[in-house]
Short mmCIF file of C-alpha atoms and ligand atoms in Angstrom, two decimals:
data_model
loop_
_atom_site.label_atom_id
_atom_site.label_comp_id
_atom_site.label_asym_id
_atom_site.label_seq_id
_atom_site.Cartn_x
_atom_site.Cartn_y
_atom_site.Cartn_z
CA MET A 19 -4.83 -11.08 0.16
CA ALA A 20 -3.74 -11.67 3.75
CA ALA A 21 -6.70 -13.47 5.34
CA GLY A 22 -6.14 -17.23 5.52
CA LYS A 23 -2.44 -17.00 4.67
CA LYS A 24 0.31 -18.57 6.75
CA ALA A 25 3.61 -17.10 7.88
CA VAL A 26 6.67 -18.43 9.65
CA LEU A 27 8.23 -15.71 11.79
CA GLY A 28 11.89 -16.27 12.59
CA VAL A 29 13.11 -14.32 15.62
CA THR A 30 16.82 -13.95 16.35
CA GLY A 31 18.73 -12.57 19.31
CA GLY A 32 18.76 -8.79 19.19
CA ILE A 33 17.18 -6.11 21.33
CA ALA A 34 14.54 -5.56 18.61
CA ALA A 35 13.23 -9.09 19.34
CA TYR A 36 10.55 -7.50 21.51
CA LYS A 37 9.16 -5.79 18.38
CA ALA A 38 8.64 -9.23 16.83
CA ALA A 39 5.84 -9.77 19.37
CA GLU A 40 3.98 -6.76 18.01
CA LEU A 41 4.66 -7.93 14.45
CA ALA A 42 3.15 -11.33 15.32
CA ARG A 43 0.11 -9.55 16.77
CA LEU A 44 -0.36 -7.41 13.65
CA LEU A 45 -0.20 -10.47 11.41
CA VAL A 46 -2.67 -12.44 13.55
CA LYS A 47 -5.01 -9.42 13.44
CA LYS A 48 -5.00 -9.75 9.65
CA ASP A 49 -6.15 -13.39 10.00
CA ILE A 50 -2.69 -14.70 9.13
CA SER A 51 -1.70 -17.91 10.93
CA VAL A 52 1.77 -17.40 12.43
CA MET A 53 4.31 -20.04 13.53
CA VAL A 54 7.26 -18.59 15.40
CA VAL A 55 10.73 -20.11 15.25
CA MET A 56 13.22 -18.61 17.71
CA THR A 57 16.96 -18.95 18.05
CA GLU A 58 18.36 -19.78 21.49
CA ASN A 59 19.76 -16.22 21.66
CA ALA A 60 16.31 -14.73 20.94
CA LYS A 61 15.05 -16.43 24.11
CA GLU A 62 17.46 -14.21 26.09
CA PHE A 63 15.37 -11.21 24.95
CA ILE A 64 11.79 -12.52 24.83
CA THR A 65 10.09 -15.70 25.97
CA PRO A 66 8.42 -18.33 23.77
CA LEU A 67 5.32 -17.94 25.96
CA THR A 68 4.81 -14.37 24.65
CA PHE A 69 4.62 -15.66 21.09
CA GLN A 70 2.52 -18.68 22.06
CA THR A 71 0.02 -16.36 23.73
CA LEU A 72 -0.14 -14.03 20.73
CA THR A 73 -0.23 -16.62 17.94
CA GLY A 74 -2.05 -19.53 19.60
CA HIS A 75 0.79 -21.86 18.52
CA PRO A 76 3.88 -22.97 20.42
CA ALA A 77 7.06 -21.09 19.54
CA PHE A 78 9.71 -23.52 18.30
CA SER A 79 13.45 -23.47 18.80
CA ASP A 80 14.62 -27.05 19.35
CA LEU A 81 15.77 -28.91 16.22
CA PHE A 82 15.47 -32.28 17.93
CA SER A 83 12.32 -31.83 20.02
CA GLN A 84 9.96 -34.81 20.04
CA GLU A 85 7.16 -32.79 21.58
CA HIS A 86 5.67 -31.58 18.31
CA TYR A 87 6.96 -34.40 16.12
CA ASP A 88 4.71 -33.39 13.20
CA LEU A 89 6.19 -29.87 13.12
CA ASN A 90 9.84 -30.47 12.25
CA HIS A 91 12.19 -28.29 10.20
CA ILE A 92 10.82 -29.63 6.91
CA SER A 93 7.13 -29.17 7.72
CA LEU A 94 7.77 -25.72 9.23
CA ALA A 95 9.67 -24.73 6.08
CA ALA A 96 6.70 -25.83 3.98
CA TYR A 97 4.13 -24.28 6.34
CA GLY A 98 4.47 -20.61 5.43
CA ASP A 99 3.32 -18.68 2.39
CA VAL A 100 6.19 -16.49 3.50
CA ILE A 101 9.10 -16.75 5.95
CA VAL A 102 10.04 -13.53 7.72
CA VAL A 103 13.14 -13.13 9.85
CA ALA A 104 12.60 -10.12 12.13
CA PRO A 105 14.82 -9.03 13.65
CA ALA A 106 17.63 -10.60 11.63
CA THR A 107 21.06 -10.40 13.29
CA ALA A 108 24.38 -10.30 11.43
CA ASN A 109 24.79 -13.91 12.56
CA ILE A 110 21.66 -15.33 10.88
CA ILE A 111 22.33 -13.25 7.75
CA GLY A 112 25.84 -14.72 7.61
CA LYS A 113 24.57 -18.26 8.13
CA MET A 114 21.93 -17.84 5.41
CA ALA A 115 24.51 -16.45 2.98
CA ALA A 116 26.86 -19.38 3.67
CA GLY A 117 24.13 -22.03 3.69
CA ILE A 118 24.82 -23.06 7.27
CA ALA A 119 22.06 -25.01 9.03
CA ASP A 120 23.02 -25.60 12.66
CA ASP A 121 19.78 -24.82 14.52
CA LEU A 122 16.05 -24.97 13.85
CA LEU A 123 15.69 -21.51 12.23
CA SER A 124 18.68 -21.78 9.91
CA THR A 125 17.55 -25.29 8.93
CA VAL A 126 14.02 -24.11 8.21
CA LEU A 127 15.43 -21.28 6.09
CA LEU A 128 17.57 -23.67 4.08
CA ALA A 129 14.64 -26.00 3.44
CA ALA A 130 12.19 -23.19 2.58
CA ARG A 131 10.82 -22.63 -0.90
CA ALA A 132 8.37 -19.84 0.02
CA PRO A 133 9.42 -16.18 -0.38
CA VAL A 134 11.84 -15.17 2.39
CA LEU A 135 12.00 -11.68 3.93
CA VAL A 136 14.94 -10.63 6.04
CA CYS A 137 14.62 -7.56 8.28
CA PRO A 138 18.09 -6.69 9.60
CA ALA A 139 18.48 -4.92 12.96
CA MET A 140 21.85 -4.32 14.56
CA ASN A 141 24.46 -1.72 15.53
CA ASP A 142 25.33 0.58 12.60
CA ASN A 143 29.01 -0.44 12.53
CA MET A 144 27.96 -4.06 12.23
CA TYR A 145 25.32 -3.29 9.58
CA THR A 146 27.70 -1.28 7.41
CA HIS A 147 30.56 -3.80 7.81
CA PRO A 148 31.61 -5.13 4.38
CA ALA A 149 31.02 -8.71 5.54
CA VAL A 150 27.37 -8.00 6.42
CA GLN A 151 26.80 -5.90 3.30
CA ASN A 152 28.33 -8.62 1.17
CA ASN A 153 26.11 -11.26 2.79
CA ILE A 154 23.04 -9.09 2.19
CA ARG A 155 23.97 -8.78 -1.49
CA ILE A 156 24.36 -12.56 -1.71
CA LEU A 157 20.87 -13.01 -0.26
CA GLN A 158 19.38 -10.35 -2.58
CA ASN A 159 20.93 -12.06 -5.60
CA ARG A 160 19.24 -15.26 -4.46
CA GLY A 161 15.86 -13.53 -4.43
CA VAL A 162 15.59 -12.94 -0.69
CA HIS A 163 13.68 -9.72 0.05
CA ILE A 164 15.59 -7.39 2.36
CA VAL A 165 13.46 -4.94 4.36
CA ALA A 166 16.13 -2.30 4.93
CA PRO A 167 16.61 -1.03 8.47
CA ASP A 168 15.86 2.57 9.38
CA ARG A 169 18.17 5.27 10.59
CA GLY A 170 17.74 6.56 14.14
CA GLU A 171 18.71 6.02 17.74
CA LEU A 172 20.05 2.52 18.33
CA ALA A 173 19.93 0.45 21.51
CA CYS A 174 23.70 0.89 21.97
CA LYS A 175 23.04 4.65 22.47
CA THR A 176 24.49 5.63 19.10
CA ALA A 177 22.55 7.00 16.17
CA GLY A 178 22.86 5.49 12.72
CA ILE A 179 21.41 2.92 10.37
CA GLY A 180 20.33 -0.36 11.93
CA ARG A 181 16.94 0.11 13.59
CA LEU A 182 14.43 -2.58 12.65
CA ALA A 183 12.22 -1.21 9.86
CA GLU A 184 8.79 0.11 10.92
CA LEU A 185 6.42 -2.81 11.49
CA GLU A 186 3.94 -1.37 8.97
CA ALA A 187 6.73 -1.47 6.35
CA ILE A 188 7.44 -5.11 7.20
CA VAL A 189 3.73 -6.03 6.98
CA GLU A 190 3.49 -4.27 3.59
CA ALA A 191 6.61 -6.14 2.40
CA ILE A 192 4.94 -9.42 3.44
CA GLU A 193 1.75 -8.53 1.53
CA THR A 194 3.88 -7.64 -1.49
CA ALA A 195 5.94 -10.84 -1.30
CA TRP A 196 2.95 -13.13 -1.68
CA THR A 197 1.08 -11.08 -4.28
CA ASP A 198 1.36 -12.13 -7.94
CA LYS A 199 3.24 -9.54 -9.99
CA ASP A 200 0.67 -9.56 -12.78
CA LEU A 201 1.02 -5.80 -13.42
CA ALA A 202 4.83 -5.84 -13.70
CA GLY A 203 5.98 -3.62 -16.53
CA GLU A 204 3.03 -1.22 -16.19
CA LYS A 205 3.44 2.35 -14.99
CA ILE A 206 0.22 3.44 -13.31
CA LEU A 207 -0.66 6.99 -12.36
CA VAL A 208 -3.34 7.21 -9.66
CA THR A 209 -4.96 10.42 -8.43
CA ALA A 210 -6.50 10.52 -4.98
CA GLY A 211 -8.11 12.77 -2.41
CA PRO A 212 -9.83 16.13 -2.69
CA THR A 213 -8.57 19.36 -4.17
CA ARG A 214 -8.52 22.62 -2.22
CA GLU A 215 -9.55 25.80 -3.99
CA PRO A 216 -8.56 28.79 -1.83
CA PHE A 217 -10.34 32.14 -1.85
CA ASP A 218 -8.16 33.81 0.76
CA PRO A 219 -5.03 32.74 2.70
CA VAL A 220 -7.06 30.84 5.34
CA ARG A 221 -10.14 29.46 3.56
CA PHE A 222 -10.85 27.13 0.69
CA ILE A 223 -13.57 25.15 -1.08
CA THR A 224 -13.13 21.38 -0.93
CA ASN A 225 -15.08 18.10 -0.58
CA TYR A 226 -15.24 15.04 1.67
CA SER A 227 -12.77 12.79 -0.16
CA SER A 228 -10.37 11.15 2.31
CA GLY A 229 -8.07 9.69 -0.35
CA LYS A 230 -8.68 6.11 0.90
CA MET A 231 -9.93 4.78 -2.46
CA GLY A 232 -7.01 6.22 -4.43
CA TYR A 233 -4.41 5.17 -1.85
CA ALA A 234 -5.83 1.62 -1.90
CA LEU A 235 -5.45 1.56 -5.69
CA ALA A 236 -1.87 2.82 -5.46
CA THR A 237 -1.00 0.27 -2.76
CA MET A 238 -2.54 -2.65 -4.60
CA ALA A 239 -1.04 -1.69 -7.99
CA ARG A 240 2.42 -1.54 -6.41
CA ARG A 241 1.93 -4.88 -4.64
CA ARG A 242 1.05 -6.33 -8.05
CA GLY A 243 4.36 -5.18 -9.50
CA ALA A 244 3.42 -1.91 -11.21
CA GLU A 245 5.50 1.23 -10.92
CA VAL A 246 3.11 3.71 -9.29
CA ILE A 247 2.86 7.49 -9.30
CA LEU A 248 0.36 8.76 -6.74
CA VAL A 249 -0.79 12.35 -7.30
CA SER A 250 -2.68 13.26 -4.16
CA GLY A 251 -4.66 16.16 -2.86
CA PRO A 252 -4.35 16.89 0.89
CA THR A 253 -5.15 13.87 3.10
CA VAL A 254 -4.17 12.62 6.55
CA LEU A 255 -3.22 9.17 5.25
CA PRO A 256 0.32 7.78 5.45
CA ILE A 257 2.09 7.74 2.08
CA PRO A 258 1.88 4.20 0.67
CA TYR A 259 5.23 2.36 0.59
CA GLY A 260 7.19 2.32 -2.63
CA VAL A 261 5.18 4.82 -4.68
CA ASP A 262 6.36 8.03 -6.31
CA PHE A 263 4.28 10.45 -4.24
CA ILE A 264 3.36 13.86 -5.69
CA PRO A 265 1.39 16.05 -3.27
CA VAL A 266 -0.81 18.77 -4.78
CA GLU A 267 -3.46 21.16 -3.45
CA SER A 268 -5.63 22.58 -6.22
CA ALA A 269 -7.14 21.16 -9.40
CA VAL A 270 -4.79 23.33 -11.45
CA GLU A 271 -1.79 21.85 -9.59
CA MET A 272 -3.20 18.36 -10.03
CA ARG A 273 -3.60 18.97 -13.74
CA GLY A 274 0.05 20.09 -14.00
CA ALA A 275 1.31 17.07 -12.07
CA VAL A 276 -0.75 14.62 -14.13
CA MET A 277 -0.29 16.07 -17.61
CA SER A 278 3.49 16.49 -17.22
CA ARG A 279 3.77 12.74 -16.49
CA LEU A 280 1.14 11.43 -18.89
CA GLU A 281 3.63 10.51 -21.63
CA THR A 282 5.51 8.19 -19.26
CA VAL A 283 2.58 6.09 -18.01
CA THR A 284 0.57 3.17 -19.41
CA VAL A 285 -2.48 3.44 -17.14
CA VAL A 286 -4.27 6.39 -15.49
CA ILE A 287 -6.81 5.89 -12.69
CA LYS A 288 -8.53 9.07 -11.53
CA ALA A 289 -10.03 8.39 -8.12
CA ALA A 290 -9.56 11.99 -6.96
CA ALA A 291 -12.59 14.15 -6.28
CA VAL A 292 -11.55 17.23 -8.24
CA ALA A 293 -13.40 20.48 -7.65
CA ASP A 294 -15.15 21.50 -10.85
CA TYR A 295 -14.93 25.19 -9.90
CA ARG A 296 -12.47 27.45 -8.09
CA PRO A 297 -12.83 30.99 -6.72
CA ALA A 298 -12.09 33.41 -9.56
CA VAL A 299 -10.06 35.64 -7.23
CA ARG A 300 -7.82 34.67 -4.31
CA ALA A 301 -7.67 37.56 -1.87
CA GLY A 302 -4.19 38.45 -0.66
CA ASN A 303 -5.40 38.93 2.92
CA LYS A 304 -8.04 37.24 5.07
CA ILE A 305 -11.47 38.46 3.98
CA LYS A 306 -13.04 40.36 6.87
CA LYS A 307 -16.57 39.77 8.09
CA LYS A 308 -18.99 42.42 6.79
CA ARG A 309 -22.68 43.09 7.15
CA GLY A 310 -24.72 41.10 4.64
CA PRO A 311 -23.77 38.17 2.46
CA LEU A 312 -20.42 37.51 0.85
CA ASN A 313 -20.45 36.53 -2.82
CA ILE A 314 -17.58 34.57 -4.31
CA ASP A 315 -17.40 34.22 -8.08
CA LEU A 316 -16.34 30.80 -9.26
CA GLU A 317 -14.64 29.90 -12.50
CA LYS A 318 -14.29 26.51 -14.12
CA ASN A 319 -11.37 24.26 -13.30
CA PRO A 320 -9.68 22.25 -16.04
CA ASP A 321 -11.37 18.89 -16.63
CA ILE A 322 -8.25 16.77 -16.20
CA ILE A 323 -9.67 13.43 -17.25
CA ALA A 324 -11.22 14.93 -20.38
CA GLU A 325 -7.76 16.27 -21.31
CA ILE A 326 -6.26 12.83 -20.66
CA GLY A 327 -9.00 11.25 -22.78
CA ALA A 328 -8.14 13.58 -25.67
CA LYS A 329 -4.48 12.46 -25.53
CA LYS A 330 -5.20 8.89 -24.54
CA GLY A 331 -3.16 6.97 -27.13
CA LYS A 332 -2.82 3.33 -26.05
CA ARG A 333 -3.17 4.08 -22.36
CA VAL A 334 -5.88 2.50 -20.23
CA VAL A 335 -7.89 5.33 -18.65
CA VAL A 336 -10.20 4.69 -15.70
CA GLY A 337 -12.39 7.39 -14.20
CA PHE A 338 -14.66 7.45 -11.18
CA ALA A 339 -18.12 8.90 -10.84
CA MET A 340 -19.59 9.90 -7.51
CA GLU A 341 -23.28 10.49 -8.02
CA SER A 342 -26.21 11.38 -5.82
CA GLU A 343 -28.84 10.52 -8.48
CA ASN A 344 -29.10 8.59 -11.78
CA LEU A 345 -25.88 6.73 -10.99
CA LEU A 346 -25.65 4.55 -14.09
CA ALA A 347 -26.90 7.11 -16.63
CA ASN A 348 -24.60 9.84 -15.34
CA ALA A 349 -21.60 7.54 -15.13
CA LYS A 350 -22.20 6.20 -18.64
CA ALA A 351 -22.41 9.74 -20.05
CA LYS A 352 -19.01 10.61 -18.46
CA LEU A 353 -17.43 7.36 -19.70
CA PHE A 354 -18.16 8.22 -23.33
CA ALA A 355 -17.86 12.01 -23.17
CA LYS A 356 -14.36 11.86 -21.64
CA ASN A 357 -13.01 8.95 -23.70
CA MET A 358 -12.33 6.62 -20.75
CA ASP A 359 -12.05 2.80 -21.00
CA LEU A 360 -13.84 2.15 -17.72
CA ILE A 361 -15.73 4.22 -15.19
CA VAL A 362 -16.21 3.20 -11.58
CA ALA A 363 -19.53 4.47 -10.23
CA ASN A 364 -20.18 4.87 -6.50
CA ASP A 365 -23.38 6.11 -4.96
CA LEU A 366 -23.30 8.92 -2.40
CA HIS A 367 -26.41 7.56 -0.69
CA GLN A 368 -25.30 3.94 -0.12
CA ASP A 369 -24.02 3.06 3.34
CA GLY A 370 -20.42 1.83 3.18
CA ALA A 371 -19.82 3.42 -0.23
CA GLY A 372 -17.93 6.46 -1.45
CA PHE A 373 -16.37 9.16 0.70
CA GLN A 374 -14.42 8.44 3.90
CA SER A 375 -15.38 4.83 4.61
CA ASP A 376 -12.89 1.94 4.54
CA THR A 377 -15.27 0.09 2.22
CA ASN A 378 -16.93 0.81 -1.08
CA ILE A 379 -19.71 -0.58 -3.28
CA ILE A 380 -19.16 0.00 -6.98
CA LYS A 381 -20.39 -0.61 -10.47
CA ILE A 382 -17.76 -0.82 -13.22
CA LEU A 383 -19.09 0.33 -16.61
CA ASP A 384 -17.27 -0.48 -19.85
CA LEU A 385 -17.51 0.73 -23.44
CA GLN A 386 -19.40 -2.40 -24.53
CA GLY A 387 -22.30 -1.56 -22.21
CA GLY A 388 -21.23 -4.05 -19.52
CA VAL A 389 -21.99 -3.21 -15.88
CA GLU A 390 -20.14 -5.25 -13.22
CA THR A 391 -21.56 -4.88 -9.73
CA VAL A 392 -19.00 -5.28 -6.95
CA PRO A 393 -20.65 -5.64 -3.53
CA LEU A 394 -19.53 -4.05 -0.27
CA MET A 395 -15.88 -4.79 0.42
CA ASP A 396 -12.76 -3.21 1.82
CA LYS A 397 -11.32 -0.53 -0.49
CA LEU A 398 -8.18 -2.66 -0.99
CA ASP A 399 -10.33 -5.51 -2.32
CA ILE A 400 -12.31 -3.05 -4.45
CA ALA A 401 -8.97 -1.78 -5.81
CA ALA A 402 -7.99 -5.36 -6.69
CA ARG A 403 -11.25 -5.83 -8.65
CA ILE A 404 -10.69 -2.59 -10.58
CA LEU A 405 -7.09 -3.61 -11.34
CA ASP A 406 -8.32 -6.99 -12.60
CA ARG A 407 -10.38 -5.11 -15.18
CA VAL A 408 -7.40 -2.91 -16.08
CA LYS A 409 -5.27 -6.03 -16.53
CA ALA A 410 -7.91 -7.64 -18.77
CA LEU A 411 -7.84 -4.54 -21.02
CA ILE A 412 -4.04 -4.61 -21.14
CA TYR A 413 -4.03 -8.30 -22.05
CA ALA A 414 -6.76 -7.83 -24.65
CA GLY A 415 -4.47 -5.21 -26.22
CA SER A 416 -7.37 -2.84 -26.50
CA ARG A 417 -5.67 0.14 -24.99
O1 LIG B 502 -11.37 9.46 -1.16
P1 LIG B 502 -12.42 8.58 -0.53
O2 LIG B 502 -12.96 9.17 0.77
O3 LIG B 502 -11.94 7.16 -0.38
O4 LIG B 502 -13.68 8.54 -1.50
C1 LIG B 502 -13.57 7.94 -2.76
C2 LIG B 502 -14.28 8.76 -3.83
C3 LIG B 502 -15.76 8.80 -3.54
C4 LIG B 502 -13.71 10.19 -3.88
C5 LIG B 502 -13.99 8.05 -5.21
O5 LIG B 502 -14.46 6.74 -5.14
C6 LIG B 502 -14.66 8.79 -6.36
O6 LIG B 502 -15.78 8.53 -6.71
N1 LIG B 502 -13.90 9.73 -7.00
C7 LIG B 502 -14.42 10.61 -8.05
C8 LIG B 502 -15.39 11.60 -7.50
C9 LIG B 502 -15.73 12.63 -8.51
O7 LIG B 502 -15.12 13.68 -8.50
O8 LIG B 502 -16.56 12.28 -9.45
P2 LIG B 502 -16.95 13.24 -10.66
O9 LIG B 502 -18.13 12.59 -11.21
O10 LIG B 502 -17.08 14.66 -10.20
O11 LIG B 502 -15.72 13.18 -11.67
C10 LIG B 502 -15.66 12.21 -12.70
C11 LIG B 502 -14.21 11.90 -13.04
O12 LIG B 502 -13.60 13.05 -13.61
C12 LIG B 502 -13.37 11.49 -11.84
O13 LIG B 502 -12.51 10.47 -12.24
C13 LIG B 502 -12.60 12.77 -11.51
O14 LIG B 502 -11.33 12.47 -10.93
C14 LIG B 502 -12.45 13.41 -12.89
N2 LIG B 502 -12.41 14.87 -12.87
C15 LIG B 502 -13.45 15.60 -12.39
C16 LIG B 502 -13.42 16.96 -12.45
C17 LIG B 502 -12.29 17.62 -13.01
N3 LIG B 502 -12.22 18.93 -13.07
N4 LIG B 502 -11.27 16.89 -13.47
C18 LIG B 502 -11.31 15.52 -13.41
O15 LIG B 502 -10.37 14.86 -13.85
#
């Protein structure tokens, strides 16, 4: 993952160069060491001192400088686990496509062997020009990752395609570029978040799931090369990049979304907190306050993972168990009763575990009686540990 990694950030001369400062800050915040290489034109838009202040390293632009003799074009090219050019002008894209090396950045790019990401930003007429599009195709065919620009208002007061991609999208593309694609070829369906079970047009029964655990699994599975379908109950989280996102509300809707896609997937991970019961009747109008108590009859929701277990075939099926007592015994009973391969148990009463938090503490139970304890860590790291176990099952061919 990101901490301890190194990045070279190439900045070229466009108005979006100021956004590169924020990108550098976001990377440093993730404990990534950043070396900035600027073109002379970039210095017309933003000063090297800005980057030096943010990264703690000088920003380089001079191919022949003696000042930092140990950081030349070859050592800078070898420095990064990734090289990101943001913003990338039509000029640098053209030079890269043609193999021209006439300044420090283009020379670093030619000498680089790390993954290269190019984030174009320019006027829409320039971006859509056949010359630029052709150069982008050349780079893509060489394995360069292109982080496509967004549509919107451009600095030249026109609207069109050419705005630098959102910085979060660039950061995610960086994380993806340096992650091993050890789940390539898998199609993973993840469920996340709560379900909402309405009893009138304005009220519903739900639970505290934020969706963070499921979204972390979807994000990490996609970074590792899997095709990901994320079936999500209502959350306030941004949709993870690059996943097929299917929003649902109720358990019945979630069941429909999952079961209609089951045939197409190789792995199912059910991190959603599905309501076991729903109101038997949904009133057409808002229920008015009356004297005395209000009784709402509940009926059982479909048990989605049990249905998946019954039609499991060669799929790997992973369930979750959120328990407030007898964590291991309850989780183990669900593992076997619902024909899962693994169950991830989290304890409602442990600080930093379960609902809402950015972290989790889990135990992974398998069919052989094994219990792996994973200590407190960020939900993305927890997701990686769960996916390691999924991968081991895939490789063992025991799905
Ligand atoms: O979303 P967060 O705030 O990040 O919190 C994460 C989490 C606590 C929700 C997650 O880690 C978790 O534990 N999810 C499952 C919670 C839960 O509903 O456990 P359960 O024991 O009730 O269900 C067991 C399994 O059956 C789960 O995989 C669940 O998705 C599935 N299930 C449950 C009921 C039902 N009707 N259909 C199901 O498929």
